[in-house]
mmCIF file of C-alpha atoms in Angstrom:
data_model
loop_
_atom_site.group_PDB
_atom_site.id
_atom_site.type_symbol
_atom_site.label_atom_id
_atom_site.label_comp_id
_atom_site.label_asym_id
_atom_site.label_seq_id
_atom_site.Cartn_x
_atom_site.Cartn_y
_atom_site.Cartn_z
ATOM 1 C CA LEU W 1395 28.037 -8.696 19.457
ATOM 2 C CA ALA W 1396 27.381 -5.605 21.562
ATOM 3 C CA VAL W 1397 23.671 -5.604 20.709
ATOM 4 C CA GLU W 1398 21.692 -3.720 23.345
ATOM 5 C CA LEU W 1399 18.327 -5.334 24.108
ATOM 6 C CA PRO W 1400 15.282 -3.347 25.259
ATOM 7 C CA ALA W 1401 14.057 -3.691 28.842
ATOM 8 C CA TYR W 1402 11.717 -6.708 29.225
ATOM 9 C CA GLN W 1403 9.966 -8.751 31.933
ATOM 10 C CA GLU W 1404 9.360 -12.109 30.206
ATOM 11 C CA VAL W 1405 10.790 -14.474 27.571
ATOM 12 C CA ARG W 1406 8.764 -17.027 25.609
ATOM 13 C CA ILE W 1407 9.407 -19.447 22.754
ATOM 14 C CA GLU W 1408 7.281 -18.567 19.710
ATOM 15 C CA GLU W 1409 6.101 -20.800 16.826
ATOM 16 C CA ALA W 1410 8.904 -20.996 14.223
ATOM 17 C CA ASP W 1411 6.726 -22.030 11.260
ATOM 18 C CA PHE W 1412 5.764 -18.943 9.237
ATOM 19 C CA THR W 1413 3.409 -20.747 6.844
ATOM 20 C CA GLN W 1414 -0.055 -19.174 6.920
ATOM 21 C CA LEU W 1415 -2.761 -21.814 6.488
ATOM 22 C CA MET W 1416 -5.385 -19.052 6.712
ATOM 23 C CA PRO W 1417 -3.476 -16.269 4.941
ATOM 24 C CA THR W 1418 -4.118 -12.610 5.655
ATOM 25 C CA GLU W 1419 -4.587 -10.580 2.477
ATOM 26 C CA PHE W 1420 -2.066 -7.807 1.972
ATOM 27 C CA ARG W 1421 -2.661 -5.699 -1.118
ATOM 28 C CA ALA W 1422 -0.687 -2.645 -2.260
ATOM 29 C CA ASP W 1423 -2.264 0.102 -4.360
ATOM 30 C CA LEU W 1424 0.064 -0.561 -7.310
ATOM 31 C CA VAL W 1425 3.137 -2.654 -8.121
ATOM 32 C CA ILE W 1426 5.482 -1.769 -10.994
ATOM 33 C CA VAL W 1427 8.308 -4.059 -12.189
ATOM 34 C CA LEU W 1428 11.278 -2.953 -14.291
ATOM 35 C CA LEU W 1429 12.861 -5.675 -16.441
ATOM 36 C CA ALA W 1430 16.055 -6.095 -18.462
ATOM 37 C CA ASP W 1431 16.093 -8.883 -21.059
ATOM 38 C CA GLY W 1432 12.894 -10.188 -19.505
ATOM 39 C CA VAL W 1433 14.418 -10.445 -16.016
ATOM 40 C CA PRO W 1434 13.079 -8.312 -13.127
ATOM 41 C CA ILE W 1435 15.699 -5.837 -11.907
ATOM 42 C CA LEU W 1436 13.580 -3.545 -9.706
ATOM 43 C CA GLY W 1437 10.173 -3.737 -8.091
ATOM 44 C CA ILE W 1438 8.322 -0.550 -7.066
ATOM 45 C CA ILE W 1439 5.463 -0.648 -4.572
ATOM 46 C CA VAL W 1440 3.236 2.442 -4.869
ATOM 47 C CA GLU W 1441 0.955 3.421 -1.995
ATOM 48 C CA VAL W 1442 -1.458 6.374 -1.772
ATOM 49 C CA GLN W 1443 -1.733 7.499 1.840
ATOM 50 C CA ARG W 1444 -4.245 10.172 2.868
ATOM 51 C CA GLN W 1445 -3.660 10.121 6.619
ATOM 52 C CA ILE W 1446 -1.228 8.902 9.265
ATOM 53 C CA ASP W 1447 -1.841 5.231 10.033
ATOM 54 C CA SER W 1448 0.624 3.621 12.454
ATOM 55 C CA ARG W 1449 -0.429 0.133 11.313
ATOM 56 C CA LYS W 1450 1.148 0.804 7.901
ATOM 57 C CA ARG W 1451 4.591 0.768 9.548
ATOM 58 C CA PHE W 1452 4.029 -2.972 10.039
ATOM 59 C CA THR W 1453 2.181 -3.917 6.835
ATOM 60 C CA TRP W 1454 4.417 -2.036 4.383
ATOM 61 C CA PRO W 1455 7.445 -4.253 5.248
ATOM 62 C CA VAL W 1456 5.249 -7.285 4.447
ATOM 63 C CA TYR W 1457 4.651 -5.888 0.932
ATOM 64 C CA TRP W 1458 8.362 -5.172 0.582
ATOM 65 C CA THR W 1459 9.647 -8.588 1.672
ATOM 66 C CA ALA W 1460 6.944 -10.533 -0.202
ATOM 67 C CA LEU W 1461 7.636 -8.743 -3.511
ATOM 68 C CA ARG W 1462 11.400 -9.056 -3.010
ATOM 69 C CA ALA W 1463 11.057 -12.823 -2.450
ATOM 70 C CA ARG W 1464 8.745 -13.183 -5.465
ATOM 71 C CA LEU W 1465 10.865 -11.203 -7.926
ATOM 72 C CA GLY W 1466 14.332 -11.970 -6.582
ATOM 73 C CA CYS W 1467 15.479 -8.370 -7.042
ATOM 74 C CA PRO W 1468 15.666 -5.070 -5.091
ATOM 75 C CA VAL W 1469 12.381 -3.357 -4.166
ATOM 76 C CA LEU W 1470 11.458 0.281 -3.513
ATOM 77 C CA LEU W 1471 8.482 1.529 -1.493
ATOM 78 C CA LEU W 1472 7.006 4.775 -2.883
ATOM 79 C CA VAL W 1473 4.255 6.657 -1.015
ATOM 80 C CA PHE W 1474 2.193 9.511 -2.465
ATOM 81 C CA THR W 1475 0.125 11.861 -0.304
ATOM 82 C CA ASP W 1476 -1.542 15.265 -0.629
ATOM 83 C CA GLU W 1477 -0.741 16.191 2.982
ATOM 84 C CA GLU W 1478 2.773 17.364 3.825
ATOM 85 C CA GLN W 1479 2.487 16.170 7.427
ATOM 86 C CA VAL W 1480 1.625 12.665 6.189
ATOM 87 C CA ALA W 1481 4.579 12.780 3.776
ATOM 88 C CA GLN W 1482 6.981 13.574 6.614
ATOM 89 C CA TRP W 1483 5.584 10.696 8.678
ATOM 90 C CA ALA W 1484 5.619 8.222 5.783
ATOM 91 C CA GLY W 1485 9.182 9.162 4.793
ATOM 92 C CA GLU W 1486 10.667 8.082 8.111
ATOM 93 C CA PRO W 1487 12.708 4.830 7.835
ATOM 94 C CA ILE W 1488 10.894 1.755 9.172
ATOM 95 C CA GLN W 1489 12.930 0.060 11.884
ATOM 96 C CA LEU W 1490 12.892 -3.723 11.514
ATOM 97 C CA GLY W 1491 15.513 -4.583 14.102
ATOM 98 C CA TRP W 1492 19.161 -4.053 14.936
ATOM 99 C CA ARG W 1493 20.686 -1.946 12.132
ATOM 100 C CA SER W 1494 17.904 -3.142 9.850
ATOM 101 C CA VAL W 1495 15.610 -0.564 8.265
ATOM 102 C CA ILE W 1496 13.471 -0.074 5.169
ATOM 103 C CA GLU W 1497 13.837 3.318 3.523
ATOM 104 C CA VAL W 1498 10.553 4.798 2.293
ATOM 105 C CA LEU W 1499 10.350 7.292 -0.573
ATOM 106 C CA ALA W 1500 7.525 9.713 0.253
ATOM 107 C CA VAL W 1501 6.158 12.353 -2.123
ATOM 108 C CA GLY W 1502 4.040 15.165 -0.672
ATOM 109 C CA PRO W 1503 2.999 18.537 -2.146
ATOM 110 C CA GLU W 1504 6.365 20.163 -1.418
ATOM 111 C CA ARG W 1505 8.168 17.528 -3.511
ATOM 112 C CA VAL W 1506 5.938 18.021 -6.548
ATOM 113 C CA PRO W 1507 7.415 20.608 -8.946
ATOM 114 C CA TRP W 1508 5.426 23.571 -10.252
ATOM 115 C CA VAL W 1509 4.612 22.985 -13.937
ATOM 116 C CA ARG W 1510 3.709 26.503 -15.024
ATOM 117 C CA THR W 1511 4.048 26.557 -18.820
ATOM 118 C CA ALA W 1512 1.940 24.863 -21.480
ATOM 119 C CA GLU W 1513 5.070 23.620 -23.248
ATOM 120 C CA GLU W 1514 6.369 21.789 -20.176
ATOM 121 C CA ALA W 1515 2.882 20.443 -19.402
ATOM 122 C CA ARG W 1516 2.515 18.990 -22.900
ATOM 123 C CA GLU W 1517 5.830 17.181 -22.569
ATOM 124 C CA ARG W 1518 4.898 15.669 -19.185
ATOM 125 C CA PRO W 1519 1.079 15.744 -18.877
ATOM 126 C CA GLU W 1520 0.841 13.401 -15.878
ATOM 127 C CA LEU W 1521 3.310 15.507 -13.932
ATOM 128 C CA ALA W 1522 1.341 18.613 -14.947
ATOM 129 C CA VAL W 1523 -1.862 17.102 -13.531
ATOM 130 C CA LEU W 1524 -0.075 16.088 -10.324
ATOM 131 C CA SER W 1525 1.320 19.619 -10.070
ATOM 132 C CA ALA W 1526 -2.166 21.110 -10.453
ATOM 133 C CA LEU W 1527 -3.559 18.754 -7.794
ATOM 134 C CA SER W 1528 -0.763 19.759 -5.395
ATOM 135 C CA HIS W 1529 -0.567 23.506 -6.068
ATOM 136 C CA GLY W 1530 -3.726 24.547 -7.936
ATOM 137 C CA ASN W 1531 -5.413 26.062 -4.886
ATOM 138 C CA GLU W 1532 -2.290 27.927 -3.738
ATOM 139 C CA ALA W 1533 -1.407 31.512 -4.564
ATOM 140 C CA GLU W 1534 -0.195 31.669 -8.187
ATOM 141 C CA GLY W 1535 -1.611 28.167 -8.694
ATOM 142 C CA LEU W 1536 -3.924 29.272 -11.491
ATOM 143 C CA ASP W 1537 -1.117 29.143 -14.089
ATOM 144 C CA VAL W 1538 -0.417 25.548 -13.079
ATOM 145 C CA VAL W 1539 -4.087 24.617 -13.567
ATOM 146 C CA LEU W 1540 -4.260 26.308 -16.985
ATOM 147 C CA ALA W 1541 -1.068 24.578 -18.113
ATOM 148 C CA ALA W 1542 -2.390 21.179 -17.003
ATOM 149 C CA MET W 1543 -5.713 21.732 -18.770
ATOM 150 C CA ASP W 1544 -3.919 22.677 -21.978
ATOM 151 C CA ALA W 1545 -1.979 19.397 -21.844
ATOM 152 C CA VAL W 1546 -4.926 17.198 -20.857
ATOM 153 C CA VAL W 1547 -7.097 18.114 -23.866
ATOM 154 C CA ARG W 1548 -4.415 16.658 -26.153
ATOM 155 C CA LEU W 1549 -4.460 13.183 -24.593
ATOM 156 C CA ASP W 1550 -6.473 10.106 -25.553
ATOM 157 C CA GLU W 1551 -10.140 10.091 -24.593
ATOM 158 C CA GLU W 1552 -9.820 7.790 -21.589
ATOM 159 C CA ARG W 1553 -7.034 9.737 -19.893
ATOM 160 C CA ARG W 1554 -8.354 13.203 -20.656
ATOM 161 C CA SER W 1555 -11.816 12.390 -19.271
ATOM 162 C CA LEU W 1556 -10.302 10.985 -16.079
ATOM 163 C CA TYR W 1557 -7.779 13.798 -15.639
ATOM 164 C CA TYR W 1558 -10.344 16.541 -16.277
ATOM 165 C CA ASP W 1559 -12.704 15.106 -13.665
ATOM 166 C CA VAL W 1560 -9.927 14.675 -11.102
ATOM 167 C CA LEU W 1561 -8.438 18.092 -11.815
ATOM 168 C CA LEU W 1562 -11.651 20.104 -11.675
ATOM 169 C CA GLY W 1563 -12.851 18.132 -8.653
ATOM 170 C CA SER W 1564 -9.720 19.153 -6.726
ATOM 171 C CA LEU W 1565 -10.272 22.901 -7.100
ATOM 172 C CA ASN W 1566 -11.899 24.904 -4.341
ATOM 173 C CA GLU W 1567 -14.652 27.408 -5.081
ATOM 174 C CA ALA W 1568 -12.341 30.437 -5.152
ATOM 175 C CA THR W 1569 -9.977 28.812 -7.648
ATOM 176 C CA ARG W 1570 -12.870 27.679 -9.827
ATOM 177 C CA ARG W 1571 -14.204 31.224 -10.041
ATOM 178 C CA ALA W 1572 -10.764 32.647 -10.733
ATOM 179 C CA LEU W 1573 -10.351 30.047 -13.487
ATOM 180 C CA GLU W 1574 -13.654 31.014 -15.099
ATOM 181 C CA GLN W 1575 -12.773 34.703 -14.943
ATOM 182 C CA GLU W 1576 -9.311 34.090 -16.398
ATOM 183 C CA MET W 1577 -10.793 32.188 -19.317
ATOM 184 C CA GLU W 1578 -13.276 34.978 -19.935
ATOM 185 C CA THR W 1579 -10.605 37.681 -19.703
ATOM 186 C CA ARG W 1580 -8.241 35.900 -22.080
ATOM 187 C CA LYS W 1581 -11.071 34.839 -24.397
ATOM 188 C CA TYR W 1582 -9.663 31.351 -23.891
ATOM 189 C CA GLU W 1583 -10.161 29.068 -26.903
ATOM 190 C CA TYR W 1584 -10.399 25.405 -25.980
ATOM 191 C CA GLN W 1585 -7.843 23.351 -27.838
ATOM 192 C CA SER W 1586 -10.035 20.390 -28.792
ATOM 193 C CA GLU W 1587 -13.576 19.302 -29.558
ATOM 194 C CA PHE W 1588 -13.537 17.317 -26.315
ATOM 195 C CA ALA W 1589 -12.821 20.403 -24.199
ATOM 196 C CA ARG W 1590 -15.489 22.464 -25.928
ATOM 197 C CA THR W 1591 -18.035 19.675 -25.494
ATOM 198 C CA TYR W 1592 -16.991 19.031 -21.876
ATOM 199 C CA PHE W 1593 -17.378 22.636 -20.777
ATOM 200 C CA ALA W 1594 -20.471 23.153 -22.903
ATOM 201 C CA LYS W 1595 -22.131 20.387 -20.886
ATOM 202 C CA GLY W 1596 -21.037 22.078 -17.689
ATOM 203 C CA GLU W 1597 -22.432 25.417 -18.800
ATOM 204 C CA ALA W 1598 -25.735 23.827 -19.889
ATOM 205 C CA LYS W 1599 -26.029 22.063 -16.546
ATOM 206 C CA GLY W 1600 -25.260 25.295 -14.718
ATOM 207 C CA LYS W 1601 -27.938 27.182 -16.626
ATOM 208 C CA ALA W 1602 -30.513 24.464 -15.945
ATOM 209 C CA GLU W 1603 -29.671 24.475 -12.237
ATOM 210 C CA GLY W 1604 -29.800 28.266 -12.204
ATOM 211 C CA LYS W 1605 -33.333 28.275 -13.577
ATOM 212 C CA ALA W 1606 -34.421 25.664 -11.051
ATOM 213 C CA GLU W 1607 -33.100 27.712 -8.154
ATOM 214 C CA GLY W 1608 -35.697 30.390 -8.819
ATOM 215 C CA LYS W 1609 -35.941 34.148 -8.895
ATOM 216 C CA VAL W 1610 -35.252 34.712 -5.203
ATOM 217 C CA GLU W 1611 -31.745 33.262 -5.356
ATOM 218 C CA GLY W 1612 -31.142 35.066 -8.629
ATOM 219 C CA LYS W 1613 -31.916 38.392 -6.959
ATOM 220 C CA ALA W 1614 -29.591 37.536 -4.056
ATOM 221 C CA GLU W 1615 -26.771 36.715 -6.469
ATOM 222 C CA GLY W 1616 -27.404 39.970 -8.306
ATOM 223 C CA LYS W 1617 -27.107 41.933 -5.072
ATOM 224 C CA ALA W 1618 -23.887 40.103 -4.184
ATOM 225 C CA GLU W 1619 -22.413 40.932 -7.586
ATOM 226 C CA GLY W 1620 -23.308 44.582 -7.042
ATOM 227 C CA GLU W 1621 -21.595 44.640 -3.650
ATOM 228 C CA ILE W 1622 -18.521 42.911 -5.111
ATOM 229 C CA GLU W 1623 -18.305 45.494 -7.859
ATOM 230 C CA ALA W 1624 -18.655 48.306 -5.310
ATOM 231 C CA LEU W 1625 -15.916 46.813 -3.127
ATOM 232 C CA LEU W 1626 -13.501 46.535 -6.063
ATOM 233 C CA VAL W 1627 -14.228 50.141 -7.041
ATOM 234 C CA VAL W 1628 -13.510 51.397 -3.511
ATOM 235 C CA LEU W 1629 -10.288 49.372 -3.283
ATOM 236 C CA GLY W 1630 -9.172 50.725 -6.657
ATOM 237 C CA ALA W 1631 -9.973 54.314 -5.686
ATOM 238 C CA ARG W 1632 -8.035 53.952 -2.428
ATOM 239 C CA GLY W 1633 -5.023 52.535 -4.314
ATOM 240 C CA LEU W 1634 -5.077 49.263 -2.338
ATOM 241 C CA THR W 1635 -3.441 46.497 -4.380
ATOM 242 C CA VAL W 1636 -5.567 43.376 -4.851
ATOM 243 C CA ASP W 1637 -3.538 40.254 -5.673
ATOM 244 C CA ALA W 1638 -4.968 37.212 -7.486
ATOM 245 C CA GLU W 1639 -5.742 35.289 -4.298
ATOM 246 C CA THR W 1640 -7.574 38.245 -2.712
ATOM 247 C CA HIS W 1641 -9.444 38.910 -5.951
ATOM 248 C CA ALA W 1642 -10.593 35.280 -6.041
ATOM 249 C CA ARG W 1643 -11.687 35.516 -2.382
ATOM 250 C CA ILE W 1644 -13.804 38.576 -3.117
ATOM 251 C CA LEU W 1645 -15.407 37.031 -6.200
ATOM 252 C CA SER W 1646 -16.300 33.842 -4.317
ATOM 253 C CA CYS W 1647 -18.081 35.650 -1.456
ATOM 254 C CA THR W 1648 -21.895 35.485 -1.555
ATOM 255 C CA ASP W 1649 -22.516 36.772 1.980
ATOM 256 C CA LEU W 1650 -24.067 40.252 1.582
ATOM 257 C CA GLY W 1651 -23.355 41.155 5.207
ATOM 258 C CA GLN W 1652 -19.699 40.242 4.848
ATOM 259 C CA LEU W 1653 -19.350 42.197 1.610
ATOM 260 C CA LYS W 1654 -20.902 45.295 3.169
ATOM 261 C CA GLN W 1655 -18.520 45.005 6.111
ATOM 262 C CA TRP W 1656 -15.515 44.798 3.774
ATOM 263 C CA ILE W 1657 -16.720 47.880 1.888
ATOM 264 C CA ALA W 1658 -17.035 49.837 5.114
ATOM 265 C CA ARG W 1659 -13.507 48.892 6.166
ATOM 266 C CA ALA W 1660 -12.085 49.640 2.702
ATOM 267 C CA VAL W 1661 -13.128 53.271 3.036
ATOM 268 C CA THR W 1662 -10.626 53.901 5.868
ATOM 269 C CA ALA W 1663 -8.163 50.977 5.675
ATOM 270 C CA SER W 1664 -4.491 51.835 5.124
ATOM 271 C CA SER W 1665 -3.673 48.380 3.699
ATOM 272 C CA ILE W 1666 -5.500 45.544 1.999
ATOM 273 C CA GLU W 1667 -4.868 43.351 5.057
ATOM 274 C CA GLU W 1668 -6.938 45.696 7.253
ATOM 275 C CA VAL W 1669 -9.964 45.188 5.009
ATOM 276 C CA PHE W 1670 -10.108 41.470 5.795
ATOM 277 C CA GLU W 1671 -8.352 41.377 9.171
ATOM 278 C CA PRO W 1672 -8.944 44.681 10.958
ATOM 279 C CA LYS W 1673 -6.627 45.864 13.717
ATOM 280 C CA ARG W 1674 -7.655 45.031 17.259
#
């Protein structure tokens, strides 16, 4: 048959009974079955993978073959991850033997489309949330977050509560601050009673925590705000363009020493890059 065997030093006869008297539990994250006239026509195994795990290359085929035997129909293996390197690893075909492989469908950030408009987000709210999770912290990601939020407030209570928590929890500090500023600038009106209540609770909590932190921290924050304002004035006077990402970085900085250093560089810098990464 012209099958080339790997190099080996020993041959043994293995047990041919595959019945497991003490079965090992194999559990996928989610299994979806498509049916036609009540008969399964496609099984979909969904796995969420956060890191590279070589053991999965051996357990995933178990899920695949077990579900295929149970349903008696074709099966797909779909892997979601928020790390592009993990997506590339997961998407490699799993070699079972001679000319026998399982193809894996892997979805990482690069495969998730950018949902930028409120209209598109309302039509496909889950995709909008996934888009915000994948791209919200990137440059120009703020529009994706705003679109997703606009769609989420229109959903049923259970989904909107879950999606809001997941969405806001995924944002880094710079994006959070940029989001707050954008809402203030646009005089953003929340689209539902839920959204108003949700953010009102957040604001109340923030005020309570602010009072508890005391006057010393309040003075430090005030000084930082003054330095930020001074830095933006200098950059504007020098004609140095500040994009959204850089603006968010400046607003999120609370280190007085760092802010003063940026101001000093801004006075003589010939480009915005030199303010944050001076020439050596």
